[in-house]
Structure formats: C-alpha cells, structure tokens
XYZ file of C-alpha atoms in Angstrom:
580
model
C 41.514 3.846 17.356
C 38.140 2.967 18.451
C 38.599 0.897 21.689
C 35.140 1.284 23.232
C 32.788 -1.561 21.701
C 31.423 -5.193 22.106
C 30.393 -7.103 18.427
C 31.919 -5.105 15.553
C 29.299 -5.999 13.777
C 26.839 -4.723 16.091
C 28.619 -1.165 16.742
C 26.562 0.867 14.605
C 23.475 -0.536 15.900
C 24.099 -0.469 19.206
C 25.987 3.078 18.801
C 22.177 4.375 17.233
C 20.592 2.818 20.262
C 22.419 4.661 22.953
C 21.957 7.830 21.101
C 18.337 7.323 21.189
C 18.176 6.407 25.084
C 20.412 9.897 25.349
C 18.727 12.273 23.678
C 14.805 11.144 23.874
C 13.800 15.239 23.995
C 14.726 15.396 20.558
C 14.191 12.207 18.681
C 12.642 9.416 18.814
C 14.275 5.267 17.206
C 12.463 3.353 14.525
C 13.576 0.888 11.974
C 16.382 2.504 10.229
C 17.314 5.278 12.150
C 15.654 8.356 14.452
C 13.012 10.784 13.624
C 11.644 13.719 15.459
C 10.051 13.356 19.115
C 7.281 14.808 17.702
C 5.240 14.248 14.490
C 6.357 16.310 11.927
C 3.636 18.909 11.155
C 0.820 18.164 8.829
C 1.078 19.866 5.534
C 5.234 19.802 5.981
C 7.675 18.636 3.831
C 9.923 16.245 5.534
C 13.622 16.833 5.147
C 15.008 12.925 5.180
C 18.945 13.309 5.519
C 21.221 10.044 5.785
C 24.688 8.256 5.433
C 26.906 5.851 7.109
C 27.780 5.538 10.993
C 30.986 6.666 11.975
C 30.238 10.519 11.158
C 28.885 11.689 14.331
C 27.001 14.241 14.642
C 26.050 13.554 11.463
C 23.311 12.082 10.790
C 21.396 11.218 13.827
C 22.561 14.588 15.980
C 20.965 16.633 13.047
C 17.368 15.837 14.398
C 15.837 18.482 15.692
C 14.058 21.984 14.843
C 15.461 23.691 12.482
C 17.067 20.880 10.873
C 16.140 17.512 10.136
C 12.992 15.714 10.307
C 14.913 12.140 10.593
C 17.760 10.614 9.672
C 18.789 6.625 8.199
C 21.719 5.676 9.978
C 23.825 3.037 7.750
C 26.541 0.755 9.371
C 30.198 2.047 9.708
C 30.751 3.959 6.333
C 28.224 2.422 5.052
C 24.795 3.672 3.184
C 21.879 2.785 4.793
C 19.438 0.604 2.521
C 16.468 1.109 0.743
C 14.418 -0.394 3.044
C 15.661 1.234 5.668
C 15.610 4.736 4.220
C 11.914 4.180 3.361
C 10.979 2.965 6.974
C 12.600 6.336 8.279
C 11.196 8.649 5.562
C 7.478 7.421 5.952
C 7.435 7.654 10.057
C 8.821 11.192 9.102
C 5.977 11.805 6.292
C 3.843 14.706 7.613
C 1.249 14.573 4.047
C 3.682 17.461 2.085
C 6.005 15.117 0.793
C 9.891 13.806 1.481
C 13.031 15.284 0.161
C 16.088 12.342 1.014
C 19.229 14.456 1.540
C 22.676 12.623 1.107
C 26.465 12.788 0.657
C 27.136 12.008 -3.190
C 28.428 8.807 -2.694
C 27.689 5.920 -5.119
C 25.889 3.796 -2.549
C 24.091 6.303 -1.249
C 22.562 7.587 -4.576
C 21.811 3.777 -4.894
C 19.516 3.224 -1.911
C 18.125 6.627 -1.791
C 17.224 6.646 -4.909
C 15.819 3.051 -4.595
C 13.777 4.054 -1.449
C 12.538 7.090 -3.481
C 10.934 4.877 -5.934
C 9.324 2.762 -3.293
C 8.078 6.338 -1.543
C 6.141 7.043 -4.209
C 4.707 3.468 -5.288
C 3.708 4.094 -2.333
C 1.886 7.332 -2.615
C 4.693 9.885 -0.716
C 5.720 12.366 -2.920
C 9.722 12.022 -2.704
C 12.676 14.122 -3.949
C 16.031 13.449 -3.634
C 18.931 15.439 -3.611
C 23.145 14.683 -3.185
C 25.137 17.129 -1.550
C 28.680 17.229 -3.552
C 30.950 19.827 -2.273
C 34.341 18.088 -2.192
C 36.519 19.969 -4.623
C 39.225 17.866 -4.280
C 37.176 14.754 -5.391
C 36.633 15.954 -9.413
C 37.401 19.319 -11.234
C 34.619 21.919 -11.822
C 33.402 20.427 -15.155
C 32.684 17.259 -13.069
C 31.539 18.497 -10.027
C 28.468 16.269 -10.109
C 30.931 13.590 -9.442
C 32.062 15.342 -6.299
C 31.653 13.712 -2.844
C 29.676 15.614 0.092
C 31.816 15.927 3.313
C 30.939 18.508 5.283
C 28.795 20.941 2.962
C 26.280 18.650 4.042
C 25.268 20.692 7.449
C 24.544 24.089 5.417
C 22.981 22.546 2.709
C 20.904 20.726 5.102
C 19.712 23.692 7.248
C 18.891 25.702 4.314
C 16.332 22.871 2.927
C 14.917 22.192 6.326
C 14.350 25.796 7.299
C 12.401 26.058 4.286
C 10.566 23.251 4.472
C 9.802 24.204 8.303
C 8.677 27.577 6.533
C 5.566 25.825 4.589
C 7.298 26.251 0.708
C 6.006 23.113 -0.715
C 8.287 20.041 -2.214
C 9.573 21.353 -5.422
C 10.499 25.334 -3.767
C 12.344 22.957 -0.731
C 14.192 20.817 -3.220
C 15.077 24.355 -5.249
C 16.782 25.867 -2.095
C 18.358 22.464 -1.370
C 19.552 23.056 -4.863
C 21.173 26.408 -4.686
C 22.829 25.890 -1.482
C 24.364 23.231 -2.688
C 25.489 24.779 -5.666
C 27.414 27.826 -3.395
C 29.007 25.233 -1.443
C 32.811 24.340 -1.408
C 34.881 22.610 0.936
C 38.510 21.320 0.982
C 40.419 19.025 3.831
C 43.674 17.466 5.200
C 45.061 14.863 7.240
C 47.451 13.811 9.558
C 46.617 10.220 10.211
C 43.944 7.706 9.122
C 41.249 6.270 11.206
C 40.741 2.652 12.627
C 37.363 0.797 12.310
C 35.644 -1.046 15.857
C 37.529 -4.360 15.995
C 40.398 -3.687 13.140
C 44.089 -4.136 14.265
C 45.177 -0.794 11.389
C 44.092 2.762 10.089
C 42.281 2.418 6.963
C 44.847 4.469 5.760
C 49.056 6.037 6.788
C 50.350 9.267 6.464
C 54.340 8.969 6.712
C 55.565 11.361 9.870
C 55.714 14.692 9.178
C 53.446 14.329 6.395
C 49.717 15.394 5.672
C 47.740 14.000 3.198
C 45.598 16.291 0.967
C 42.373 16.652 -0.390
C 41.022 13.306 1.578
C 37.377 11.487 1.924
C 35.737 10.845 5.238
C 34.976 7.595 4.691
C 39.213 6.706 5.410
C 39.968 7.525 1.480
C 43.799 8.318 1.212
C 44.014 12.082 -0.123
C 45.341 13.054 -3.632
C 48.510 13.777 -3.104
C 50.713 14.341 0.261
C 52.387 17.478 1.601
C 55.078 18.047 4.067
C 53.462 18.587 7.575
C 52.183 22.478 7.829
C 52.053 25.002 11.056
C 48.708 26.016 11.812
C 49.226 29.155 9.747
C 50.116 27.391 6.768
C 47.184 25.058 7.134
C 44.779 26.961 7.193
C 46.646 29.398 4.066
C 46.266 25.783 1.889
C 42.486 25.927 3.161
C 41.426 28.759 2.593
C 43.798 29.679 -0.947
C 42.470 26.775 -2.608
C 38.720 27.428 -1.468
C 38.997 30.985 -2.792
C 40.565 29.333 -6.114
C 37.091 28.031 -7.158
C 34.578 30.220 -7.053
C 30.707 29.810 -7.732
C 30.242 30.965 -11.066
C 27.406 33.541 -9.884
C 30.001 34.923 -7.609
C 31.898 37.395 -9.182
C 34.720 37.835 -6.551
C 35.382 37.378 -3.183
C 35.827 41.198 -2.248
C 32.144 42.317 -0.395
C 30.748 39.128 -0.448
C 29.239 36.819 2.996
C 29.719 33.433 3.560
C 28.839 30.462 6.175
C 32.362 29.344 7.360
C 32.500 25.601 8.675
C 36.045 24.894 10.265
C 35.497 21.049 10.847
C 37.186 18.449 13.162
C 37.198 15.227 11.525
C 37.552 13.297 14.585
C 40.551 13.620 16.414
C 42.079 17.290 16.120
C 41.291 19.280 19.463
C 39.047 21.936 19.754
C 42.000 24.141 20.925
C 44.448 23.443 17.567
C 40.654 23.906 15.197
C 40.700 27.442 17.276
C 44.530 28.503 16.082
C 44.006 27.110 12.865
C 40.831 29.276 12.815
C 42.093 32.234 13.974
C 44.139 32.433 10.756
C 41.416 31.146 8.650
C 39.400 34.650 9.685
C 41.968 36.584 9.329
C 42.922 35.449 5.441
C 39.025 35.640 4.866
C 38.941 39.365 6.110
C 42.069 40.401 3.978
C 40.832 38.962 1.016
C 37.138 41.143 1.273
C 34.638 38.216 2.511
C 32.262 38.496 5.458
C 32.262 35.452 7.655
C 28.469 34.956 8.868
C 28.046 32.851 11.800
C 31.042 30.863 11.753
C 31.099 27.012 13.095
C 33.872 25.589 14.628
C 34.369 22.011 15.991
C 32.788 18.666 14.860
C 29.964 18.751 12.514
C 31.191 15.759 10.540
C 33.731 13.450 11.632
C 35.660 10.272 10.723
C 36.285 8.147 14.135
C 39.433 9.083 15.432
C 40.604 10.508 11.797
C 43.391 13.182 13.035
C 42.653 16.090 10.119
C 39.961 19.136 9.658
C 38.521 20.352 6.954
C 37.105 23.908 5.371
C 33.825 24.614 4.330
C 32.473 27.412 2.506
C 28.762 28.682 1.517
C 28.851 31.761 -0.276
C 25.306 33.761 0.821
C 22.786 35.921 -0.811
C 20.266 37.177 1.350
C 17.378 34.113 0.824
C 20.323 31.645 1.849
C 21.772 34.093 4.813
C 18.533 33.909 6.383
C 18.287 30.189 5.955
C 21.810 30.336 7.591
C 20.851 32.420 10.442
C 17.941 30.535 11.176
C 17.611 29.234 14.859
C 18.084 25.265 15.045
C 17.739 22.783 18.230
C 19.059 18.981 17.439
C 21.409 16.875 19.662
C 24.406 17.903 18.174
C 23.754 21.550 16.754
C 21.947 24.602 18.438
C 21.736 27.800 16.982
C 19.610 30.897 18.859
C 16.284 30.767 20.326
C 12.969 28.996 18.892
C 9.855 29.012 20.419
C 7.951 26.808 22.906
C 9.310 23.584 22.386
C 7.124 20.953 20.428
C 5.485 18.331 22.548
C 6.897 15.206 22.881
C 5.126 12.124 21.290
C 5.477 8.857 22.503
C 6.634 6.265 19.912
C 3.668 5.046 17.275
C 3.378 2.275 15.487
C 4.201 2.776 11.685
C 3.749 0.521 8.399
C 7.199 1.364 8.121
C 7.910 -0.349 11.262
C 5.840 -3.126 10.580
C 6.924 -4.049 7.473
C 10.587 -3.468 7.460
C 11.715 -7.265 8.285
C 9.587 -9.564 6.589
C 7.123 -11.967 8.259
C 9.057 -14.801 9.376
C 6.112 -16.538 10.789
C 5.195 -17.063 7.208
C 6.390 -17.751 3.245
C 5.137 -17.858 0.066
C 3.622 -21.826 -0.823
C 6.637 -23.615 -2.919
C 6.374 -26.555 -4.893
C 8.651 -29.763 -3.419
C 11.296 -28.913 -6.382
C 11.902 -25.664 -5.347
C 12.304 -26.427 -1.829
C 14.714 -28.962 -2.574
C 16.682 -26.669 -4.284
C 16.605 -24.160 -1.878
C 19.012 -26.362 0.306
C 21.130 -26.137 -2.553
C 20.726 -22.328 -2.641
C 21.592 -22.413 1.182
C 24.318 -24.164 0.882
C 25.777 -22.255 -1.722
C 25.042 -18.753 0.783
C 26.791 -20.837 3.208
C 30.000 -21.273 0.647
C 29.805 -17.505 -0.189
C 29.803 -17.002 3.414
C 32.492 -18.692 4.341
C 34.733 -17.351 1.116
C 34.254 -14.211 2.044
C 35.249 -14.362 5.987
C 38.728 -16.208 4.820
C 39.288 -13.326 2.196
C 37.853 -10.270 4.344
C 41.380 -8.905 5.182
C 42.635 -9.405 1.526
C 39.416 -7.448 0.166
C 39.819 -4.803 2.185
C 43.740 -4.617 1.173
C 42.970 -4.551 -2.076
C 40.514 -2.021 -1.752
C 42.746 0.454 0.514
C 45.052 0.556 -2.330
C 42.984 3.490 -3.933
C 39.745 3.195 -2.140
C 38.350 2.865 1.395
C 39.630 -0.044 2.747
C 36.512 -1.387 3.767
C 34.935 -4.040 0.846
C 36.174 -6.904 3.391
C 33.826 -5.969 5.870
C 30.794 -4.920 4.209
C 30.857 -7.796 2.205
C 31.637 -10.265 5.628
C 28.587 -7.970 6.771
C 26.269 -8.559 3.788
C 26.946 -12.263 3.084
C 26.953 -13.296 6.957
C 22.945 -11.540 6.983
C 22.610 -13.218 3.954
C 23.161 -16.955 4.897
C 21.236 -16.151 8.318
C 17.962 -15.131 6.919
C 18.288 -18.188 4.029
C 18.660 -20.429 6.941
C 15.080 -19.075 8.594
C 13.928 -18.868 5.446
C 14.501 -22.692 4.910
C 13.342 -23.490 7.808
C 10.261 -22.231 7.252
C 9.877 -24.377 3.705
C 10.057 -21.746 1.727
C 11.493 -21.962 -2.000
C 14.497 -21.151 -3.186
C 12.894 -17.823 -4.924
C 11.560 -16.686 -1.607
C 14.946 -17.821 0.129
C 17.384 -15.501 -2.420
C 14.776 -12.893 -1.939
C 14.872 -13.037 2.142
C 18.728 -13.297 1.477
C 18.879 -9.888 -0.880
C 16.906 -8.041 1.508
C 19.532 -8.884 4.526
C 22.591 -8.827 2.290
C 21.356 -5.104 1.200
C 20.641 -3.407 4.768
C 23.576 -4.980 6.501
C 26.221 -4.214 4.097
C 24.650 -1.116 2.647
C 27.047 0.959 0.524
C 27.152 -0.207 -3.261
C 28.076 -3.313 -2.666
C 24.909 -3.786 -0.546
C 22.903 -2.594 -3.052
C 24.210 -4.671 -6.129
C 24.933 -8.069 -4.193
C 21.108 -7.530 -3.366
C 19.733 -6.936 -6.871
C 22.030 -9.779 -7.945
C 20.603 -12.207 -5.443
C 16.965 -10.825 -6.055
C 17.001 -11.214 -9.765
C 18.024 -14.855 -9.368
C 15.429 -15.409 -6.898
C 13.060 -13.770 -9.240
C 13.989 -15.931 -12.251
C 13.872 -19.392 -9.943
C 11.110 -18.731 -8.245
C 8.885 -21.169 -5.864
C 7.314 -23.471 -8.172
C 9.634 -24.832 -11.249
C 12.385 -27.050 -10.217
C 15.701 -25.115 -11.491
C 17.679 -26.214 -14.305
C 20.469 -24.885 -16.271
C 18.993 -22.736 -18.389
C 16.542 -20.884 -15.764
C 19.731 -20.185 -13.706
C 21.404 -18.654 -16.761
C 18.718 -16.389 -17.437
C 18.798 -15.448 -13.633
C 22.427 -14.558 -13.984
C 22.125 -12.958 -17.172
C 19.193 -10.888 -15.613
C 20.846 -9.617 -12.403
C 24.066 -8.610 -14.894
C 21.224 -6.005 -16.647
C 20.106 -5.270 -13.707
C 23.477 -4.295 -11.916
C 24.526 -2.273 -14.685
C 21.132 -0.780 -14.710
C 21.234 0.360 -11.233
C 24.920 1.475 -10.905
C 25.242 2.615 -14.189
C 29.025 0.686 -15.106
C 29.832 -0.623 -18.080
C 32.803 -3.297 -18.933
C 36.009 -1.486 -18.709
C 34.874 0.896 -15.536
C 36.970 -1.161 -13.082
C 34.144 -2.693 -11.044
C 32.561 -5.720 -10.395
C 30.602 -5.453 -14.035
C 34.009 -6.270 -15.783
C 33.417 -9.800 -13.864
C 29.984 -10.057 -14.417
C 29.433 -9.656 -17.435
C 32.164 -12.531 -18.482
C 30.298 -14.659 -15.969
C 27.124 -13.806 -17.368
C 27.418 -14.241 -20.762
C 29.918 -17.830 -20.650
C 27.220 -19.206 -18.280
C 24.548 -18.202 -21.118
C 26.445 -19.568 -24.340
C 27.661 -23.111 -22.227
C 23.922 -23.690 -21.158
C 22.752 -22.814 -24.531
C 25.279 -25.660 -25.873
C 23.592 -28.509 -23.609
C 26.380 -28.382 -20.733
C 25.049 -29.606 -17.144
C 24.780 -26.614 -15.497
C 27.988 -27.931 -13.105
C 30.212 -27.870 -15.743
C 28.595 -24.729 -17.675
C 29.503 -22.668 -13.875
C 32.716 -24.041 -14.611
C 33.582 -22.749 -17.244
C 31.816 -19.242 -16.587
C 33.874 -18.900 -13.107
C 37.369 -19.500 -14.989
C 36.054 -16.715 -17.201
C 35.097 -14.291 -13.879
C 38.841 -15.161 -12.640
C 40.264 -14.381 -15.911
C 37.875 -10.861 -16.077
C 39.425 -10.424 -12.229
C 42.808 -10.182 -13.021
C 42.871 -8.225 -16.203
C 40.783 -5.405 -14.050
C 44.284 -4.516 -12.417
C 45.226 -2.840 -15.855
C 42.755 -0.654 -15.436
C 41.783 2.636 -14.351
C 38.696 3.085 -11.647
C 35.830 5.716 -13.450
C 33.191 5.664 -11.022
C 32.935 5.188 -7.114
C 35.323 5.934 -4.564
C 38.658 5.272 -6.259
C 38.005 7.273 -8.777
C 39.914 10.302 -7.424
C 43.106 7.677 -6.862
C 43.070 6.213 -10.133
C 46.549 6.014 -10.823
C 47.015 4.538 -7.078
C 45.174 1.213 -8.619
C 46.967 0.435 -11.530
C 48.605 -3.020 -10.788
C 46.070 -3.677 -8.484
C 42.593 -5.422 -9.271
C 39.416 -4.190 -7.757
C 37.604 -5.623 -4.887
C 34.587 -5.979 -6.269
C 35.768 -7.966 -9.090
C 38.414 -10.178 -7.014
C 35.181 -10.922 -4.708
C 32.938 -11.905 -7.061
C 35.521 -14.215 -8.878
C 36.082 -15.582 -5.401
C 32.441 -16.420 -4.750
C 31.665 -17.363 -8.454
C 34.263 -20.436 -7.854
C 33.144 -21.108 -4.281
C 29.674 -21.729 -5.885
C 30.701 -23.918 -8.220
C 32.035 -26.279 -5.538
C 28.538 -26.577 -3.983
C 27.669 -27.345 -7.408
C 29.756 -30.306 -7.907
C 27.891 -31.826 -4.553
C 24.327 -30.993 -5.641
C-alpha cells in the first residue's frame, strides 16, 4: 500500500513536483506536467505522451532525448485534461507540429483529443495517436478497443526517434502507427494495488491465485488461475503472446523482436530476472531473436504485485528506432552526443492562460448573479452528495471496473464548488460560474468522468449565460444540450451501461414537464425520479464501452457508477431547488 503521502488529493501533484526538483538535467515543470530542459528544436515535431499518475516511470521519466518531448501528468489513474494537455503540448511546440501519444483509454482519447482541437484553433498542427496493445482487453477483430499498458514505451521511442530524425508530422504519426500495430502484450497478477489514503486494494486475488489478463489502472483480470512457478509464468506469457501474431508476420521462426518483461509495481527485480530467464529461453526455442531486451519497471501500478510481457515484432526501419540511444529520468539506452543545454524555465501562453483570471469576470446582469448563488449552492449539494457516497461509487465501480469513480468524482465536484465559490465572489453570473466550475471539475478529476461532468456543466453554463435571469425552460434546453453533447463526445448511446442511460431520461422528462407549464421545481422532480428509475434498470445490463467492458458479465446485477452518481446528484439538486 502506499504509506508515504500528506493530502490524497494532493499526491499526484505534489508526487510531479518532487520529480521535477529531482531530475532538473532533464526536464523542466509547467502547468500540466514536464517538458524538456531544453527547447525542443525548431523545425521538430514534438512527441506529447501522457496518462494518469500512479504509472511511474511513465509518463514524466520518459522525458528526455530520445524519447519524449513532454509529458501531461493526470491525477492517480486519472487522464490529464484538455487544458492541461494543451498547456504541456504548446511549451513543447518547436514550429513542426505535436503528435499527443496515449494509452487507449476512454478518458484519455477524450481530453487528448479535446486538447488536439484546441492545438490547432490555435494554429499547432496536432496528431494524435492511442497506443492499444492489451490483448487481453478485446479479440483481434476489436483490437481498436484494446487498452495500452506497457506497449506504450516502444511505441513511444519509435515516434520520438523519428521525430528527433527531422521526418515531418504525418511520416512521425506513420511510424507511431506501425509500431503500434506490431505491438502485443499480455499480464498477470498476484495482488491488487491500494490508492494514497484508501484503507483496501482496488482489487483481491484469493491466495494462491493469480488473476489474468489485468489493467493497470487496478482492473480485476478476466479470469483467475491457480498460482504459477516462475517457469509456468512466464510459459502463459509468452504462449499466449506467440498465439496472436501481427498479420504481416508470417511466423515466429527467424523473426526479431523488442522484449519488455515489466514490473508492475511490486514484483522484485530478482523474481522479473527468473521469470525472464525462461521467457528467453521459450523465445529462442520457438525461432525469435530477442533485440535489446528490457527488464524491470517501465510501467507500473503502485504497489500492484504482477508483471507483464511485451512484444514488438521488428523490421529493420523499427529495429533501428529500437536501438536508438535514449537519455530520460527513468530510461537510458547507449551513448548520444553532447548533451543539450539547459534552459531556464520561460514563460508560456500556455502557462499563462491555463487557470483563468480570477482577478476578473465577464459583466452579468443582477438576475444572473442572483442565480448564480443558486447555482453555488446547488455545486455545494453535489459536493456534499458525492463525499457521503464516495466509498459506495467506488464499490460499485470495482465490481467490473476500476474502483475508482468515488474519488474522481469527490475530486472533480470538490474543484468544482471551490472555483464557483471565487467565481461568486467575484460577481460573476451563473454562466461564467458553471463555466469556472467545468474547467476545475475537468482537470481535477480527469478520466471520462472529468471530461463529461465538464461538458455537462459547460453546456448549462452556456445555455444560462450572464445576462437573462433563468427560468424553466432555459434550464431545460441547458440539460437537453449537455445530454447531445455527452453523447457527442463519448460516443454512448442508451443501453451502453453508462451515465447516458441516466441522462437521457433526465433530459428528456425535464424537457416534456417544462414544455407542459410545470415550475421548474416540480418539473426536476419529476425528471430525477426518472434518472433513479434509468439508475437501477442499468444493473440489467451489460457495459460496451470503457473500462468494464472486458468484465461485462462481472456487472450484471450491479448498476454503473456513473449512472448511480448522476441519479444521486440529479435528486440532491432538486433539494436546492425546493429552497430557491
């Protein structure tokens, strides 16, 4: 368990800040995460990786030559938002244009691709790219649905190294592209891991049991396994790896690959080394040339006890890429040249714009900030909803997911109500105070909760605004708005298993009662009995996107998280309602 720490809440921050003050030769802090010391090279595409905390050395020990140009740190197992992302990507910019590199992860693909968008509004040119080399996590004909673990590092290398090579955006994005599509890894585990501050692993494995085909984000596997001997391990490894094959490679007799025999937090170096020696040796017998193995941590889980096996099968372009010398924190390979100079910290617009002015707001009419205390006090209800049902959520969502919905959304809600209450203070309206409140709700919780709960609260902001003085019908069409937009953006439809099986319900009863002449009280009423309703009936279903997809049958009987929270708060609301 993780017994080093002050504020949970502030562990991933604080975590990124000592990493900083460590390892100054190589990087450098600004809002979001760490780039380079020095200024990426003019006329250089910038290689923009990212993820959650809690996967050390990835993201942040990946800095370096040879590797990354800078990295958005999230909080624990959690995405990092848009707006973060962006602030990292354009401190990285060197003029040849940004490729984001990420796990496939649904909040991930979220904010990336969010912060992608904003790159280029903003002039960058911007590719994105997901690595997905979990085979474990969907078959072959759905391996766009697979999560990245740790196929990330070669896939990684091989973009950076070209980028650091001069090919231009598209050619980096194209190598990205093949490595990733020659990459194939497969883990186990012994024992779950414990967040900073929780009391339990996010998952059990019963004793003398090893659970198979698992996340790194604390996902139970897909099925369990009686405990193995090193030998036997690393058989299951390396048999089910060879099972799957890229289709351009033919067979594994006479061909190379990058081997990555990965610690995923807890496993000593000495037990990775037995398990390895019989990881070669299968490799040899069955014809494949192991190039520049890696052994040890590369990306972990906290104190997850389990390892996992990566794969990259080579042709000569990618063995080069491979081969290539790298200097970060956390991963050296061979020699480079005289080291770049160091360059002391610079002022970005990224860092100047990535928390808004709170010295100023937008001019509000005296309706709107009147009913911005009524939008503050219903942030405060939310608030307070979701800190008494935390544990619950994240219960819920460790069924087949996870585990940790409680605490992003205690994380997301908490920022939320903070920067409402400056907001207020300052007189702004309640548009401006739901927008202040997305942005904070977004890059605290990150993940895809932080991304929805953000467009949700933006859209509503959007349709209040700071001059009208709210009324039923205005909030309806706010509601009704920010359901398009969630489905939009994270691409679920009713009958997915998410928090759009509540939403729309919501949405639509809050539409028809307003359009009937009901006081917008009693209309919430009415559209909250329909979210519980929608709540419940989402534990007959089966999960077909995000993380519990690969545990669907794990969730029957149980609702989802999303949906149980957003009944919860949907209700809460409706009691500040009553009082306003």
């Amino acid at each position: 368990m993780t017994r080093l720490f002050n504020d949970p809440a502030a562990f991933a921050d604080e975590a990124l800040e000592g990493f900083a003050a460590a390892h100054r030769r190589w990087v450098r802090p600004v809002t979001g995460g760490v780039v380079r010391a020095a200024a990426t090279p003019a006329g250089q595409v910038a290689v923009v990786i990212g993820g959650g905390s809690g996967h050390y050395p990835a993201f942040s020990g990946l800095v370096g030559r040879g590797l990354a140009h800078g990295a958005a740190v999230g909080n624990v197992f959690a995405s990092p938002s848009a707006r973060q992302i962006h602030s990292v990507a354009e401190a990285a910019h060197g003029g040849a244009g940004v490729l984001l590199m990420y796990g496939n992860y649904a909040g991930d693909v979220l904010h990336f691709g969010q912060a992608a968008e904003r790159l280029a509004a903003d002039g960058i040119d911007t590719r994105t790219f997901a690595v997905a080399d979990d085979i474990s996590s969907a078959g072959p004909d759905e391996s766009a649905k697979r999560r990245g673990i740790a196929g990330d590092l070669p896939v990684f290398k091989a973009a950076a190294v070209a980028a650091e090579q001069g090919l231009p955006l598209d050619e980096v994005l194209g190598v990205a592209e093949r490595a990733g599509a020659r990459t194939r890894s497969f883990g186990i585990a012994f024992s779950g891991c414990t967040l900073p501050g929780a009391d339990h692993p996010l998952f059990t494995v019963p004793e003398a049991r090893m659970a198979v085909g698992l996340g790194i984000h604390g996902e139970p596997g897909i099925g369990e396994e009686a405990l193995p001997t090193a030998d036997e391990a690393a058989r299951l490894l390396v048999e089910t790896l060879l099972g799957e094959l890229p289709e351009d490679v033919a067979g594994p007799g006479g061909q190379r690959a990058a081997v990555i025999l990965n610690g995923l937090g807890s496993v000593k170096y000495e037990e990775l080394f037995v398990v390895y020696r019989k990881v070669a040796a299968l490799l040899g017998e069955a014809g494949v040339e192991i190039v520049d193995p890696e052994v040890g941590e590369l990306v972990t889980s906290f104190d997850m006890a389990g390892v996992s096996l990566t794969l990259t099968w080579l042709d000569d372009r990618l063995e080069e890429l491979w081969r290539a010398p790298a200097d970060t924190p956390a991963y050296r390979k061979g020699a480079l040249g005289t080291p770049e100079p160091e360059q002391a910290p610079v002022t970005t617009r990224a860092q100047d714009t990535a928390v808004p002015d709170t010295a100023a707001v937008p001019p509000a009419s005296d309706a709107s900030r009147e009913a911005a205390g009524t939008v503050l006090a219903a942030l405060d209800a939310v608030a307070r909803v979701v800190d008494t049902h935390a544990d619950e959520l994240g219960r819920i969502d460790a069924v087949a997911g996870d585990g940790d919905h409680g605490i992003g959304m205690r994380r997301g809600s908490t920022a939320a109500q903070r920067a409402a209450t400056d907001a207020h203070g300052l007189g702004a309206g309640a548009g401006t105070v739901l927008a202040r409140a997305a942005d904070a709700w977004a890059d605290k919780a990150g993940g895809t909760s932080g991304a929805l709960w953000g467009t949700i609260l933006r859209s509503l902001g959007t349709a209040l605004g700071d001059q009208a003085a709210p009324d039923a019908p205005r909030v309806a069409d706010g509601v009704t708005e920010a359901s398009a937009a969630v489905r939009r953006l994270g691409g679920a439809e009713v009958g997915d298993k998410t928090m759009v099986d509540v939403l729309v319900p919501f949405a639509d009863t809050l539409a028809a009662a307003t359009a009937e002449g009901l006081p917008l009280s009693d209309a919430w009423d009415r559209a909250a009995t329909a979210a519980t309703e929608a709540a419940a009936g989402t534990a007959g279903l089966l999960p077909r996107r995000g993380r519990a997809r690969p545990h669907a049958e794990k969730s029957l009987g149980t609702p989802d998280a999303g949906a149980h929270s957003l009944a919860l708060i949907t209700r809460a609301v409706h009691g500040v309602l009553l009082n306003h």
